[in-house]
Short mmCIF file of C-alpha atoms in Angstrom, two decimals:
data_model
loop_
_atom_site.label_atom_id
_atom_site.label_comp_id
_atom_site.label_asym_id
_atom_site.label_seq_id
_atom_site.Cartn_x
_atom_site.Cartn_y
_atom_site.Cartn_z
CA UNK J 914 -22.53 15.15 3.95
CA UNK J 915 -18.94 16.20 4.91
CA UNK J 916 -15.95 15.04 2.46
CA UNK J 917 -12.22 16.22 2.42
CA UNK J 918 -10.64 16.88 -0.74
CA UNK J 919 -7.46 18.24 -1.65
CA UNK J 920 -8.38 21.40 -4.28
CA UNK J 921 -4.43 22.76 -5.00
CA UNK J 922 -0.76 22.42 -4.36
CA UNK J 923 -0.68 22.01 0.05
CA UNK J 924 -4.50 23.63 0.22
CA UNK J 925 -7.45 21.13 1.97
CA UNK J 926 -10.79 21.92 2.88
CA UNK J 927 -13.65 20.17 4.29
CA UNK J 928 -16.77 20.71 1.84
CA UNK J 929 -20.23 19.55 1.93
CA UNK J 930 -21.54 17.26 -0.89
CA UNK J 931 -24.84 15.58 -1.50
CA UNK J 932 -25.15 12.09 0.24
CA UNK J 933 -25.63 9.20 -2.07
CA UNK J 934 -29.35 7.96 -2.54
CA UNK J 935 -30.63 4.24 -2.11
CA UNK J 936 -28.29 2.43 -4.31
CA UNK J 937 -29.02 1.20 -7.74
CA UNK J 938 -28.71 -2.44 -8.83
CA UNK J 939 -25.41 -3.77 -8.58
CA UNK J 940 -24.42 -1.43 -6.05
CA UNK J 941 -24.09 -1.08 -2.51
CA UNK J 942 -24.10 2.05 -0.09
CA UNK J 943 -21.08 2.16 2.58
CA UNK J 944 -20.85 4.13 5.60
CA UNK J 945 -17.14 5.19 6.16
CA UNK J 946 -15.59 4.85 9.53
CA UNK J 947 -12.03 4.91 9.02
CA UNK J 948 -10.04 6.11 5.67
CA UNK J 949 -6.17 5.88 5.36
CA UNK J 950 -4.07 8.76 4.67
CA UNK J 951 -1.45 7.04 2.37
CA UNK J 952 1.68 7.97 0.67
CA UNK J 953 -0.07 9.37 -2.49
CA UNK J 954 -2.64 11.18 -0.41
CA UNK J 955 0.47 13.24 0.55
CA UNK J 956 1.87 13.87 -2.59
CA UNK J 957 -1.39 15.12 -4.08
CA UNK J 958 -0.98 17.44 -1.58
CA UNK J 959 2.29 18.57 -1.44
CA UNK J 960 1.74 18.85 -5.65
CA UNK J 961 3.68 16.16 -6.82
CA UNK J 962 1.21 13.50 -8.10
CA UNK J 963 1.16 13.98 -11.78
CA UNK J 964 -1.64 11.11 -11.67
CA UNK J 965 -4.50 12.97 -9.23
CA UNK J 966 -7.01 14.73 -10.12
CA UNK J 967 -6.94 18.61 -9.07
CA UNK J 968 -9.25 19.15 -6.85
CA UNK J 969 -9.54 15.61 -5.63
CA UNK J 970 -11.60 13.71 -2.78
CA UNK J 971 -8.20 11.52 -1.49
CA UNK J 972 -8.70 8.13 0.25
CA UNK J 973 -8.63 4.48 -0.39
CA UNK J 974 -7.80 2.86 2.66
CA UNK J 975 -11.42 1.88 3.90
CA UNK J 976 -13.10 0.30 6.83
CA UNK J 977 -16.68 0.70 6.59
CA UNK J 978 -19.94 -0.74 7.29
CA UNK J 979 -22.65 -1.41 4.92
CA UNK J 980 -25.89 0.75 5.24
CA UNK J 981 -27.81 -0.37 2.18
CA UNK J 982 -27.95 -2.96 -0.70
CA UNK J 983 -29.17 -2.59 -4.31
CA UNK J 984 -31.34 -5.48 -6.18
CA UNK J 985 -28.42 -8.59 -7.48
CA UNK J 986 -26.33 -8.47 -4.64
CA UNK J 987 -25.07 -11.21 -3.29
CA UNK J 988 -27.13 -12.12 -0.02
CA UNK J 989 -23.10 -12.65 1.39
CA UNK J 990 -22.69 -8.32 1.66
CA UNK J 991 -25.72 -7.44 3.91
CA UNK J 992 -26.13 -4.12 5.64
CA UNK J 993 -24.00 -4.08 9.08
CA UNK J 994 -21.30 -6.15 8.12
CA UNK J 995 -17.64 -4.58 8.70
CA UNK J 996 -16.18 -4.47 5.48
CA UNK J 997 -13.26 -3.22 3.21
CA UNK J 998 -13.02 -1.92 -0.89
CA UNK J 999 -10.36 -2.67 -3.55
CA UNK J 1000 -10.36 0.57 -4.69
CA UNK J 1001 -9.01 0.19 -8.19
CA UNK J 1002 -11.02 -0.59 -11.76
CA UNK J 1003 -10.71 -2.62 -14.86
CA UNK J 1004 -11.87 -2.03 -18.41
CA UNK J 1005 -12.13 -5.59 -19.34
CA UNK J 1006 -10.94 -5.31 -22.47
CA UNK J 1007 -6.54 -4.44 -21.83
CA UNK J 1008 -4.13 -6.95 -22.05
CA UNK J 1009 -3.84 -6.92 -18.42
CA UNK J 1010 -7.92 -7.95 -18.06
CA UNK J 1011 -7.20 -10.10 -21.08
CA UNK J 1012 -4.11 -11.83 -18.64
CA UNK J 1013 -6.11 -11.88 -15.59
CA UNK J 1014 -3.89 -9.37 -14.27
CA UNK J 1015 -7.02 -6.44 -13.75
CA UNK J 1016 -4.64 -5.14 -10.46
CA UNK J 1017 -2.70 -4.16 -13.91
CA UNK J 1018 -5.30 -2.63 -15.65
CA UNK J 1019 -3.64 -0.06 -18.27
CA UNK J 1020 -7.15 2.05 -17.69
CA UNK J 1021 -7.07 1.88 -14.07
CA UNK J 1022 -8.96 4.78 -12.13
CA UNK J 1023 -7.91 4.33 -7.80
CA UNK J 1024 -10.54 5.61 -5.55
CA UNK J 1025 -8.66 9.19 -4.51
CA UNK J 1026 -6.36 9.38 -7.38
CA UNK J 1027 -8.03 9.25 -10.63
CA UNK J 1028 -11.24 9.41 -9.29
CA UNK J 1029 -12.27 10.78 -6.17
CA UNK J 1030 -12.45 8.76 -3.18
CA UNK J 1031 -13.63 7.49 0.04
CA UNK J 1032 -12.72 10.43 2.53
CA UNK J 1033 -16.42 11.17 2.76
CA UNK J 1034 -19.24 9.98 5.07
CA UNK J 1035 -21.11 7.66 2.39
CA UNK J 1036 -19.89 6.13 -0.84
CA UNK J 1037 -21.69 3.82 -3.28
CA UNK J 1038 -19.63 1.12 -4.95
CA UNK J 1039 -20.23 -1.89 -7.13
CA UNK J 1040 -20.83 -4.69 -4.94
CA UNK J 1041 -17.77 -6.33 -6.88
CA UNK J 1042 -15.23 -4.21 -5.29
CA UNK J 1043 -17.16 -4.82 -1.78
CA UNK J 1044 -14.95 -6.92 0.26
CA UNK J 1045 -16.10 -8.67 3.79
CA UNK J 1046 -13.43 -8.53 6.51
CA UNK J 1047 -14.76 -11.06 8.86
CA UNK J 1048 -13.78 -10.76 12.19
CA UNK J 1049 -11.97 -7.12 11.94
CA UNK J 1050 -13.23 -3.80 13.45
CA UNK J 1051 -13.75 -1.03 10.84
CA UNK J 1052 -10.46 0.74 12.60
CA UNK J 1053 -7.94 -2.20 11.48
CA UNK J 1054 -9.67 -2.42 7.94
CA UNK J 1055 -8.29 0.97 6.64
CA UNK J 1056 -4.71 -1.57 7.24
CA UNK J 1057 -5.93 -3.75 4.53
CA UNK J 1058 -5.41 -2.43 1.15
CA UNK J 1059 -1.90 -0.86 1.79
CA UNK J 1060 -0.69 -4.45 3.07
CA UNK J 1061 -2.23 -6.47 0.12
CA UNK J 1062 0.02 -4.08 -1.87
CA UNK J 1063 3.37 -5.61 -0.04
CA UNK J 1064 1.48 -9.45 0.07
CA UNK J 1065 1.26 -8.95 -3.94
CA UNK J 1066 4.78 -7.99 -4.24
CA UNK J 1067 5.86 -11.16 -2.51
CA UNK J 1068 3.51 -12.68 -4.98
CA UNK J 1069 5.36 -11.54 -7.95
CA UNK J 1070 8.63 -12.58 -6.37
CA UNK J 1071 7.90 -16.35 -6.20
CA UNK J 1072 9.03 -16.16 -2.54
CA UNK J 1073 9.76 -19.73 -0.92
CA UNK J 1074 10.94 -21.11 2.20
CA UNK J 1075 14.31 -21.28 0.91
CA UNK J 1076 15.23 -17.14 -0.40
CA UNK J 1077 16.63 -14.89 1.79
CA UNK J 1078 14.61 -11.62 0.89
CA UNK J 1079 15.54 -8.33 0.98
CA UNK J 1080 12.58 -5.66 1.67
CA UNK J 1081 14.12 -1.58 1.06
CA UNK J 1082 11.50 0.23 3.03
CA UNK J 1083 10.01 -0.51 6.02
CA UNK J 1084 7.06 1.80 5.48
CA UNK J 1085 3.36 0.05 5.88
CA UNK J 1086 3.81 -1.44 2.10
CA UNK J 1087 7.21 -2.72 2.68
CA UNK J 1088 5.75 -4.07 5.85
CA UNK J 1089 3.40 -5.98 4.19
CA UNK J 1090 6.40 -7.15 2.45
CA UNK J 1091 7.85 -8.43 5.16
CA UNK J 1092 4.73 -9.95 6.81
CA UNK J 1093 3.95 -11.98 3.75
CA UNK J 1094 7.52 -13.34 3.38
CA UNK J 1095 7.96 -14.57 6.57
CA UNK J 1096 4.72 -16.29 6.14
CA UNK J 1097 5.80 -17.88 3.00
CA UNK J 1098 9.31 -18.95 5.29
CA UNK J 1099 11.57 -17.24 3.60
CA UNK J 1100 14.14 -15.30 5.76
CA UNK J 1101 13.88 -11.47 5.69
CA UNK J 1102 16.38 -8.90 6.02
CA UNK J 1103 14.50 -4.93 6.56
CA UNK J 1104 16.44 -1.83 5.50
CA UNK J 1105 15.68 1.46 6.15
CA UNK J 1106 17.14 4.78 7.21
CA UNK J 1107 14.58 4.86 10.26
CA UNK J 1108 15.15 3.11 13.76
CA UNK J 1109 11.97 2.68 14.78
CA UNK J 1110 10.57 1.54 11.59
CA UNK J 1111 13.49 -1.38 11.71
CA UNK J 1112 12.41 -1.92 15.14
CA UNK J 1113 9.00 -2.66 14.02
CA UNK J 1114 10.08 -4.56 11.10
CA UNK J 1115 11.47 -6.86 13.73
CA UNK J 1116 8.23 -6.89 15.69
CA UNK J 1117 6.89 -8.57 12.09
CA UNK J 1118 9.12 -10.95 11.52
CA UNK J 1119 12.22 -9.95 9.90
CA UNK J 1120 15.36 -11.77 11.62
CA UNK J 1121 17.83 -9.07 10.34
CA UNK J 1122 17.20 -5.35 10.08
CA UNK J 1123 19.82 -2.88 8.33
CA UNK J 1124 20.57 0.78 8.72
CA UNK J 1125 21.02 1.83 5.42
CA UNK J 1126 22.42 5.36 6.73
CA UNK J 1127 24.93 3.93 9.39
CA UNK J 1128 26.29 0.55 8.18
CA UNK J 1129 27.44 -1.02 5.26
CA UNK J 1130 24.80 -2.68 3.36
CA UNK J 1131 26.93 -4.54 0.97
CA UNK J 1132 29.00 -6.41 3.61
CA UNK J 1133 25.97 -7.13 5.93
CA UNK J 1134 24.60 -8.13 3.32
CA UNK J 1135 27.44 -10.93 2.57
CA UNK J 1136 27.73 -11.50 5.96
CA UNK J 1137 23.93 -12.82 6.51
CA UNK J 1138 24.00 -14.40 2.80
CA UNK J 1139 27.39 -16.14 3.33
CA UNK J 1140 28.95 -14.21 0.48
CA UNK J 1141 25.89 -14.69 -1.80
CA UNK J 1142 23.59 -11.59 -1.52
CA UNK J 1143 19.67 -11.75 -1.18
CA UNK J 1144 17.10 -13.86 -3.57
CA UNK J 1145 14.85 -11.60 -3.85
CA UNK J 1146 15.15 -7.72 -3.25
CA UNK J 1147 11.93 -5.92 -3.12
CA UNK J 1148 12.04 -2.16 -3.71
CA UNK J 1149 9.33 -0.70 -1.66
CA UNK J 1150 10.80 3.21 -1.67
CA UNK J 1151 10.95 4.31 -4.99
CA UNK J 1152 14.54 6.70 -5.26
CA UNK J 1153 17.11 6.27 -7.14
CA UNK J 1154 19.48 5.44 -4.49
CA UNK J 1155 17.23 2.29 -3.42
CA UNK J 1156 16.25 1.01 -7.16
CA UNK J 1157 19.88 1.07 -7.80
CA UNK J 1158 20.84 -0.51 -4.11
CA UNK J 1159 18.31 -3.41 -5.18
CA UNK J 1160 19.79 -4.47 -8.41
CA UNK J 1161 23.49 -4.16 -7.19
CA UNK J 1162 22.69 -6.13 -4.18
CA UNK J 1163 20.37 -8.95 -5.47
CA UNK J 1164 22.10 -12.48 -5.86
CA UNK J 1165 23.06 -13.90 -8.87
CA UNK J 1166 19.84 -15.13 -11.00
CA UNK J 1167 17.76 -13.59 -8.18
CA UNK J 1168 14.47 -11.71 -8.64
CA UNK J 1169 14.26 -7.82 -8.21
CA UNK J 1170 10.47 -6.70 -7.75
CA UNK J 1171 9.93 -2.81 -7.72
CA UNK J 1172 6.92 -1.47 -6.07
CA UNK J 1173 8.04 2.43 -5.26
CA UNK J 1174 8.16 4.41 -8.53
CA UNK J 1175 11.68 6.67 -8.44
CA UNK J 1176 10.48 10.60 -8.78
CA UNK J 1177 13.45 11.24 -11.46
CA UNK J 1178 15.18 9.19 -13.91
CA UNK J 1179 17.39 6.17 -12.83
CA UNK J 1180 20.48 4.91 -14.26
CA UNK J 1181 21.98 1.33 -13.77
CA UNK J 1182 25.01 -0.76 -14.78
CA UNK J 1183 22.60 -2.71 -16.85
CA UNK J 1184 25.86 -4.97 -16.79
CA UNK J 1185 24.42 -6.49 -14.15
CA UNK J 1186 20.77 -7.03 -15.75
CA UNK J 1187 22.76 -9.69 -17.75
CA UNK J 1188 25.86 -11.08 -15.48
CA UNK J 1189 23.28 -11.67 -12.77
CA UNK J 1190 20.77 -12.59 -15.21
CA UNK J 1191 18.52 -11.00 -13.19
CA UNK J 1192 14.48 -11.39 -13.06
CA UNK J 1193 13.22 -7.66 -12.81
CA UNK J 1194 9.53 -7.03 -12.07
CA UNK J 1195 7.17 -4.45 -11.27
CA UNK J 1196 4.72 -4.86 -8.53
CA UNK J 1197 1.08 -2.71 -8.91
CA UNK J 1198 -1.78 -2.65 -6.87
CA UNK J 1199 -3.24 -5.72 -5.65
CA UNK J 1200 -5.35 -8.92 -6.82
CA UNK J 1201 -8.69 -10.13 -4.53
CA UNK J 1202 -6.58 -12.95 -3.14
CA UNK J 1203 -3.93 -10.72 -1.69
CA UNK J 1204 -6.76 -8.71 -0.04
CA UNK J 1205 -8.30 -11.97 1.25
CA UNK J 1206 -4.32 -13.25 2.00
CA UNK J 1207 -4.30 -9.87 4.84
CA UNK J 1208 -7.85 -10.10 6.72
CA UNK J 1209 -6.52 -13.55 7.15
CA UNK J 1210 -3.43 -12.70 8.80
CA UNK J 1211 -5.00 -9.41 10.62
CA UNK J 1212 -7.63 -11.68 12.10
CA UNK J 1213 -5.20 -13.58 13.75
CA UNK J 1214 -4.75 -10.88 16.54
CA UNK J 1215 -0.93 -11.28 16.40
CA UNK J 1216 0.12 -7.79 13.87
CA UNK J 1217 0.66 -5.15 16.17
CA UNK J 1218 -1.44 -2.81 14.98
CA UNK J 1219 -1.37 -0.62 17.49
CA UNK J 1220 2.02 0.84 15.98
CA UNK J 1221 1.07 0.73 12.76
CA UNK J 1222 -1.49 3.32 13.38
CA UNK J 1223 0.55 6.85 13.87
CA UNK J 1224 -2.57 9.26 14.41
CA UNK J 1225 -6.33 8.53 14.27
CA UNK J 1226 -7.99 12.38 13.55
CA UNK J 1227 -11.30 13.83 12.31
CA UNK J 1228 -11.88 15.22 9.27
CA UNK J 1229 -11.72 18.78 10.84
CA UNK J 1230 -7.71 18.05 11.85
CA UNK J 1231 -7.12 17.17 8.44
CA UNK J 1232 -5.13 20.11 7.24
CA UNK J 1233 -3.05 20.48 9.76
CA UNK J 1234 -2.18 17.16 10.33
CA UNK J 1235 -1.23 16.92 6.44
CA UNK J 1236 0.92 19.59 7.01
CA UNK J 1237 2.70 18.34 10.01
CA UNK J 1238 3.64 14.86 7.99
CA UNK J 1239 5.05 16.98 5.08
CA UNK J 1240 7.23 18.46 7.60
CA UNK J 1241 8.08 14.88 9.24
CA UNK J 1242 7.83 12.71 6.44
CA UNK J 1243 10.06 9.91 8.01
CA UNK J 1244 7.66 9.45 11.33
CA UNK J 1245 4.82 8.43 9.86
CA UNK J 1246 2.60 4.61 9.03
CA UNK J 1247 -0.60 5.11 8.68
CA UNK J 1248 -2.62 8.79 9.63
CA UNK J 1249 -6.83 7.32 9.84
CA UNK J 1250 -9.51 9.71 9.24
CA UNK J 1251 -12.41 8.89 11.29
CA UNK J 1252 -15.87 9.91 10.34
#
């Protein structure tokens, strides 16, 4: 069956690999329709994801349909139904597992990254990590996991009805972001560098939007706030410019949650970390419920999608559409593979 996988530094091929057999127990046989080209898809292959495997199958964006079932599963995953994967593992036996908190897992292998992934015709996966997406077509499925990363941020930030969040990247996580806070009530301001992106981030449900190349965050930032700052700043970028941005421009006592991770080193006025008294979290992955959380919202018809979704491409356009975002990095959502 055909696969693409990334073998060095800006190099992708389309190779042939055996197609999975009947699956065991436990397990069940997908047929992929449409895998996400994400933002560490194209820094395996510009060479600058220390975490990938070399040569790697990328993809972990799914929406697929199930072609076969081993004995023990669940009579809910049957074959035809439309579904999507988490993609990550857990050992079990970490301090994350041991917390609950297996989106955490210190042993973590993501489909594409550690391991390789779903940008292949067929894939076999324990029925676990099988997830049913109801109403949704296989197309808006590859939209799920990259969202539940942005719902679980909002998680970790306690957002309520009464913060005034701040989302720094308006890219499909950070949209998530955004989606999930305004669901939760709170009032969200978007900030990126990009237009368009802002523009969409409106289409979501942020009231404000700011330019953080043209205007002057700090004093928008006051103005909206009435002189307070944000609640809650999520970091959804991962520079040093916009980790530092986040902790100078949260409120006092407010809650900093940091999805992106920052390609150098950062330095703060860790003044601040203790003035402010500041809450400062990470944000990894995703749980099941923040999976469950976005079919919800996608199936109510109202995300629009549509824009989301910057190129759909077979497998044989794969190169040289990889090569085309690394030259336009700013212009892109979400690139689906469809096999």
């Amino acid at each position: 069956m055909k696969a693409i996988q990334i073998t060095h530094s800006q190099q992708l091929n389309i190779i042939d690999i055996e197609k999975p057999q009947a699956p065991g127990d436990g397990m069940v046989l997908l047929r992929l329709c449409y895998v996400g080209f994400c933002g560490s898809d194209i820094n395996t292959f510009m060479g600058r994801n220390t975490m990938a495997l070399n040569p790697v199958i990328p993809g972990h964006e799914v929406g697929a349909v199930i072609e076969a079932v081993g004995g023990g599963v669940p009579e809910g995953l049957r074959p035809g139904m439309v579904v999507t994967c988490n993609p990550y593992t857990n050992c079990g036996k970490c301090a994350s597992c041991r917390n609950q908190r297996v989106n955490a897992c210190q042993h973590n292998e993501t489909l594409g990254v550690q391991r390789d992934g779903a940008m292949r015709e067929f894939i076999v996966l324990p029925w676990e990590k099988v997830i049913p997406a109801g109403m949704l077509t296989p197309k808006i499925c590859a939209l799920v996991e990259p969202m539940s990363v942005g719902f679980h941020a909002v998680s970790r930030a306690q957002v309520t009805d009464i913060d005034v969040v701040m989302v720094i990247g308006c890219g499909m996580v950070g949209m998530g972001a955004i989606v999930r806070a305004v669901m939760r009530g709170a009032t969200v301001v978007a900030a990126d560098i990009d237009d368009g992106k802002l523009a969409l981030a409106k289409k979501v449900g942020a009231l404000y939007t700011i330019n953080t190349k043209t205007e002057n965050v700090h004093q928008r930032l006051l103005d909206i706030t009435g002189g307070f700052g944000p609640d809650v700043v999520i970091e959804a970028v991962g520079s040093t410019v916009t980790y530092q941005m986040a902790v100078d421009e949260v409120a006092f006592t407010g809650r900093v949650v940091c999805i992106g991770y920052a390609k150098t080193e950062v330095s703060f006025q860790t003044k601040y970390f203790v003035q402010k008294e500041l809450d400062i979290r990470g944000s990894r992955n995703a749980q099941p419920s923040d999976f469950r959380a976005v079919i919800h919202y996608l199936e109510r018809g109202t995300c629009p999608v549509d824009d989301l979704i910057t190129k759909v491409i077979k497998p044989e356009q794969a190169l040289e559409t990889m090569q085309w975002w690394a030259q336009n990095p700013g212009k892109v959502f979400r690139i689906l593979v469809e096999f």
